[in-house]
C-alpha cells in the first residue's frame, strides 16, 4: 500500500495550434475522398465527369453567350447561350397576359408577398397577428391585381399571369389551406363520429388522387354543382383545388403534432377551466405547430412547386407565361435558355425556404423555445 | 376540534352542508375494470385530507373525478354545492373553484412562468393583464421564486417548476386544492421546498385533498388520512390514530412498508 507506482508530473505549456496534417486540408481530402480504393475510384470518376462537362458549360453559358441583343439572328450566329431571350421576353415571362402598362402593379404585388415572407421568417413576429397580416397582404395583392377601385384599371383574373399569379396562388394555397388543415386535423381526433368520419373521408380521398386530378375535377366539376347562371372563374376554381390538396396533406402532419402533445397538457388546461377552443388555441396548437414546422415547410415548398400544374388547366403562371413567350417564332429556338431562367427562379425560392426550414429544425432540436 | 372530514360507508353523514366536497357511493370503471368501488368521502371547508395507498389503488382516479378529468359512472359527487351529474355542461365553472397540482407539473412549456400564471385569469375571468401580472407576482413571492417570472419552465429546477404549478393553480382563487403526488417526481433535496409551500397554504386555511406518501406532511397538517386499496377506501382516521393504531390489516402492511 505504501509504495504506490502511480504518479503525475505537473507541467505548464502554452496553447498551440494542432499539427498541420491532423486537421488540415490534406487530412480532410484523405478522409473524405480517398479513404478507400472504392472511394478513390468514385472520386476520380466524379472529377473526370466534372472535367468533361464544366469547361464546356462555362464556355456555353458565359464565354460564348449572347447577353444583350434584340436581334435573334445574332443569337443564332453565336455558339453559346442566348440569354438575350430572357432580357427580351422577361416582361411576358414574369407577367404573362397582364396589360403591359399595368405591370407596375404586378411588381408591387411581388414585393408585398416576398417582403411578407421574409418578415414571417423572424420568430419574434410569430403570433396569430402574423396570420392576420398575411390576410391583409393577400387582400392588398387582390386589389392590386383586380383593379377597378382607387382609379386602377379593372383587370380580370383571365388577364392575370406570370410571377404574381404564381405567388398569389401559392400564398392563397397556404393561407387558405393551413386553417383548413388544422380543422381537419382536429376533426379527425374529434369524439363526434360524424365529424370524424367526414374529416377522415376527405383527407383519405384527396390524398388518394394526384393533384392534377383534383385540379381537373375543380375546373370541370364545380360548374356542374353550381346553380344555373352562377360561374366561378377559372383562377378561383384552381385555387380551391390547390387549397383542398394542400390541406389534406398538411392535416396529417398537424395531426402528428397534436398526437405528440402529452396528455398532461390537456389536463392542465382543463384543470384551470379553459374551454375547448381556448385550450386548443393557446396551449395545444402553438406547441403542435412548432413541433411539425419543419415537416410543414416541406409541404409548403411542395405547394410552391405544385403551382406549375395550373398551367395545364390553362392559367398562365410563370411556366405557362414562358411557354407563351416562346410562341414567338423568332425566339422559339431559345427555349432552353428561357427555361433555365425559370429553373433558377424556382430554385432560389425553394432553396431559401428549405435552408430556412433546416435552420428552424436545428433550433428545435436544441430544445430552444421558438 | 370537531372534524367534518370523513371517509366511511355511512352515507348519513353526507347531508352536512359544511362539507365542501362530498363523494357518495362513487363507482368508476375503465372499460371492464372496476377502478373505484363505492367510494365515500366528505371534506369540510378548510380541512386537509391526505390520501395514500399502493400504486394502482385508485387514488389518482378518485381525485381526478373531483374536477372531472375523469367521469364517474355511479354515485354522487358534490363540489361546493354543485352536483357533477353525468353530461354536466358547466364543468369549467366548477374547475375554476378547484385548483389542481400534478405529479409532472404540466406547466405549459411554450409560455413563460408569468404567462403560465396569467393565462387562466385573463382567459376565464377576463382579468386585465396588469392586474393579473400583479397577482401573479404576489403568488410567485409567496412560493419564493419571484425572480423566475420571465423564464421558461424548461429553465427551472423540478422543485421550482412545481412551485410555479402551485402558484398557477392558486391564480383563480380556488376554494379547493387537489394535489396528486406533488413531490414524487422530485429529487429528494427539492421535496421540502414544495412541502413548505403546501404547509403554508394549509395554515392559511385552504381546503386541500392531497395524494401523497409524505407521511411527515400528513402528520403535520392532515385532519384526516385515508388509505385506499384496490379501488376501495379501506381505512380513514385522524393522523394520530391512523399512524399509531391502524385497524385494518392492509393498512398495517402498507404502513410497515413505507415507514420502515
Ligand atoms: N385511463 C385509464 N384506462 C384504463 N385503466 C386505467 C386508466 N387510468 C387508470 N387506470 C387503472 O385504474 C387503476 C387505478 O389507477 P390510478 O392511477 O387511480 O392509481 P393510483 O392509486 O393513482 O396509482 P399510482 O400510485 O401509481 O399513481 C389502475 O389499475 C390503473 O391501471
Ligand atoms: Mg396516481
Short mmCIF file of C-alpha atoms in Angstrom, two decimals, chain A residues 120-285:
data_model
loop_
_atom_site.label_atom_id
_atom_site.label_comp_id
_atom_site.label_asym_id
_atom_site.label_seq_id
_atom_site.Cartn_x
_atom_site.Cartn_y
_atom_site.Cartn_z
CA UNK A 120 -42.54 35.76 -41.41
CA UNK A 121 -39.13 34.18 -41.01
CA UNK A 122 -38.48 36.14 -37.83
CA UNK A 123 -39.62 34.14 -34.84
CA UNK A 124 -40.18 37.26 -32.84
CA UNK A 125 -43.10 38.12 -35.10
CA UNK A 126 -44.81 34.76 -34.73
CA UNK A 127 -48.33 35.11 -33.43
CA UNK A 128 -51.84 35.00 -34.72
CA UNK A 129 -51.26 38.59 -35.83
CA UNK A 130 -48.83 37.33 -38.42
CA UNK A 131 -51.63 35.31 -39.92
CA UNK A 132 -53.88 38.37 -39.87
CA UNK A 133 -51.11 40.36 -41.60
CA UNK A 134 -50.99 37.69 -44.29
CA UNK A 135 -54.72 38.04 -44.82
CA UNK A 136 -54.18 41.80 -45.18
CA UNK A 137 -51.36 41.37 -47.69
CA UNK A 138 -53.45 38.88 -49.64
CA UNK A 139 -56.30 41.39 -49.78
CA UNK A 140 -53.93 44.17 -50.92
CA UNK A 141 -52.50 41.93 -53.63
CA UNK A 142 -56.00 41.06 -54.79
CA UNK A 143 -56.89 44.75 -55.05
CA UNK A 144 -53.70 45.43 -57.00
CA UNK A 145 -54.28 42.59 -59.42
CA UNK A 146 -58.03 43.00 -59.85
CA UNK A 147 -58.10 46.77 -60.09
CA UNK A 148 -61.43 48.50 -60.53
CA UNK A 149 -61.03 50.55 -57.32
CA UNK A 150 -58.86 53.55 -56.36
CA UNK A 151 -58.73 54.51 -60.05
CA UNK A 152 -56.99 51.28 -61.07
CA UNK A 153 -58.00 49.91 -64.45
CA UNK A 154 -60.06 46.74 -63.92
CA UNK A 155 -58.03 43.66 -64.85
CA UNK A 156 -59.99 40.41 -64.59
CA UNK A 157 -58.46 37.16 -63.46
CA UNK A 158 -58.40 35.98 -67.09
CA UNK A 159 -55.71 38.63 -67.67
CA UNK A 160 -53.55 37.52 -64.75
CA UNK A 161 -50.31 35.75 -65.35
CA UNK A 162 -46.66 35.22 -64.57
CA UNK A 163 -44.97 35.53 -61.21
CA UNK A 164 -47.76 37.47 -59.45
CA UNK A 165 -50.17 34.69 -60.36
CA UNK A 166 -47.73 32.01 -59.18
CA UNK A 167 -47.06 33.80 -55.90
CA UNK A 168 -50.70 34.64 -55.23
CA UNK A 169 -51.74 31.07 -55.98
CA UNK A 170 -49.03 29.87 -53.59
CA UNK A 171 -49.93 32.28 -50.79
CA UNK A 172 -53.63 31.58 -51.26
CA UNK A 173 -52.94 27.87 -51.02
CA UNK A 174 -51.05 28.16 -47.74
CA UNK A 175 -53.15 30.90 -46.14
CA UNK A 176 -56.38 29.14 -47.08
CA UNK A 177 -55.04 25.62 -46.60
CA UNK A 178 -53.45 25.95 -43.15
CA UNK A 179 -56.64 26.75 -41.22
CA UNK A 180 -58.48 24.05 -43.14
CA UNK A 181 -55.68 21.62 -42.33
CA UNK A 182 -55.91 22.48 -38.65
CA UNK A 183 -59.68 21.98 -38.62
CA UNK A 184 -59.33 18.66 -40.46
CA UNK A 185 -56.67 17.50 -38.02
CA UNK A 186 -58.77 18.49 -35.01
CA UNK A 187 -61.84 16.95 -36.62
CA UNK A 188 -60.02 13.70 -37.23
CA UNK A 189 -59.45 13.48 -33.47
CA UNK A 190 -62.99 14.54 -32.62
CA UNK A 191 -65.12 12.40 -30.36
CA UNK A 192 -68.16 13.04 -32.57
CA UNK A 193 -68.28 10.16 -35.06
CA UNK A 194 -69.93 12.19 -37.84
CA UNK A 195 -67.28 14.91 -37.81
CA UNK A 196 -64.52 12.38 -37.52
CA UNK A 197 -65.83 10.34 -40.46
CA UNK A 198 -66.17 13.42 -42.66
CA UNK A 199 -62.61 14.54 -41.94
CA UNK A 200 -61.11 11.09 -42.43
CA UNK A 201 -63.08 10.65 -45.65
CA UNK A 202 -62.00 13.97 -47.07
CA UNK A 203 -58.33 13.53 -46.15
CA UNK A 204 -58.08 10.00 -47.48
CA UNK A 205 -59.92 10.71 -50.73
CA UNK A 206 -57.87 13.78 -51.58
CA UNK A 207 -54.63 12.07 -50.63
CA UNK A 208 -55.62 9.13 -52.76
CA UNK A 209 -55.62 11.02 -56.08
CA UNK A 210 -52.97 13.01 -57.95
CA UNK A 211 -53.06 16.81 -57.79
CA UNK A 212 -53.76 17.05 -61.48
CA UNK A 213 -56.97 15.06 -60.99
CA UNK A 214 -58.05 17.39 -58.21
CA UNK A 215 -57.40 20.37 -60.48
CA UNK A 216 -59.36 18.87 -63.37
CA UNK A 217 -62.18 18.00 -61.02
CA UNK A 218 -62.13 21.53 -59.65
CA UNK A 219 -62.18 23.10 -63.08
CA UNK A 220 -64.69 20.70 -64.68
CA UNK A 221 -66.91 19.54 -61.83
CA UNK A 222 -67.51 22.72 -59.83
CA UNK A 223 -69.54 24.30 -62.63
CA UNK A 224 -71.83 21.26 -62.63
CA UNK A 225 -72.68 21.70 -58.96
CA UNK A 226 -73.32 25.40 -59.27
CA UNK A 227 -76.85 26.66 -59.87
CA UNK A 228 -77.66 27.80 -63.41
CA UNK A 229 -76.03 31.10 -64.24
CA UNK A 230 -73.53 31.11 -61.39
CA UNK A 231 -69.97 30.69 -62.62
CA UNK A 232 -66.83 30.64 -60.58
CA UNK A 233 -63.88 31.82 -62.57
CA UNK A 234 -61.03 29.55 -63.55
CA UNK A 235 -58.48 31.08 -61.17
CA UNK A 236 -60.73 30.60 -58.16
CA UNK A 237 -61.53 27.03 -59.16
CA UNK A 238 -57.85 26.20 -59.46
CA UNK A 239 -57.19 27.97 -56.16
CA UNK A 240 -59.83 25.89 -54.38
CA UNK A 241 -58.37 22.71 -55.85
CA UNK A 242 -54.89 23.67 -54.67
CA UNK A 243 -56.17 24.54 -51.18
CA UNK A 244 -58.01 21.23 -50.78
CA UNK A 245 -54.97 19.26 -51.92
CA UNK A 246 -52.57 21.13 -49.65
CA UNK A 247 -54.91 20.93 -46.66
CA UNK A 248 -55.34 17.15 -46.91
CA UNK A 249 -51.58 16.58 -46.65
CA UNK A 250 -50.91 19.30 -44.10
CA UNK A 251 -53.76 17.95 -41.93
CA UNK A 252 -51.94 14.66 -41.47
CA UNK A 253 -48.78 16.50 -40.46
CA UNK A 254 -50.66 18.67 -37.98
CA UNK A 255 -52.31 15.56 -36.58
CA UNK A 256 -48.86 14.13 -35.90
CA UNK A 257 -48.07 17.28 -33.92
CA UNK A 258 -51.30 17.04 -31.94
CA UNK A 259 -50.51 13.45 -31.05
CA UNK A 260 -47.09 14.46 -29.77
CA UNK A 261 -48.54 16.75 -27.10
CA UNK A 262 -48.58 14.92 -23.75
CA UNK A 263 -51.93 14.28 -22.11
CA UNK A 264 -50.85 16.34 -19.12
CA UNK A 265 -51.00 19.49 -21.22
CA UNK A 266 -54.66 18.90 -22.00
CA UNK A 267 -55.38 18.10 -18.35
CA UNK A 268 -53.57 21.15 -17.02
CA UNK A 269 -55.54 23.35 -19.41
CA UNK A 270 -58.78 21.63 -18.39
CA UNK A 271 -57.91 22.00 -14.73
CA UNK A 272 -57.69 25.79 -14.96
CA UNK A 273 -61.09 25.84 -16.63
CA UNK A 274 -60.18 26.70 -20.21
CA UNK A 275 -62.83 25.95 -22.81
CA UNK A 276 -62.12 23.61 -25.73
CA UNK A 277 -61.20 26.46 -28.09
CA UNK A 278 -59.14 28.33 -25.52
CA UNK A 279 -57.23 25.15 -24.79
CA UNK A 280 -56.75 24.38 -28.48
CA UNK A 281 -55.69 27.90 -29.47
CA UNK A 282 -53.45 28.81 -26.60
CA UNK A 283 -51.99 25.55 -25.37
CA UNK A 284 -52.21 22.73 -27.87
CA UNK A 285 -51.84 24.27 -31.34
#
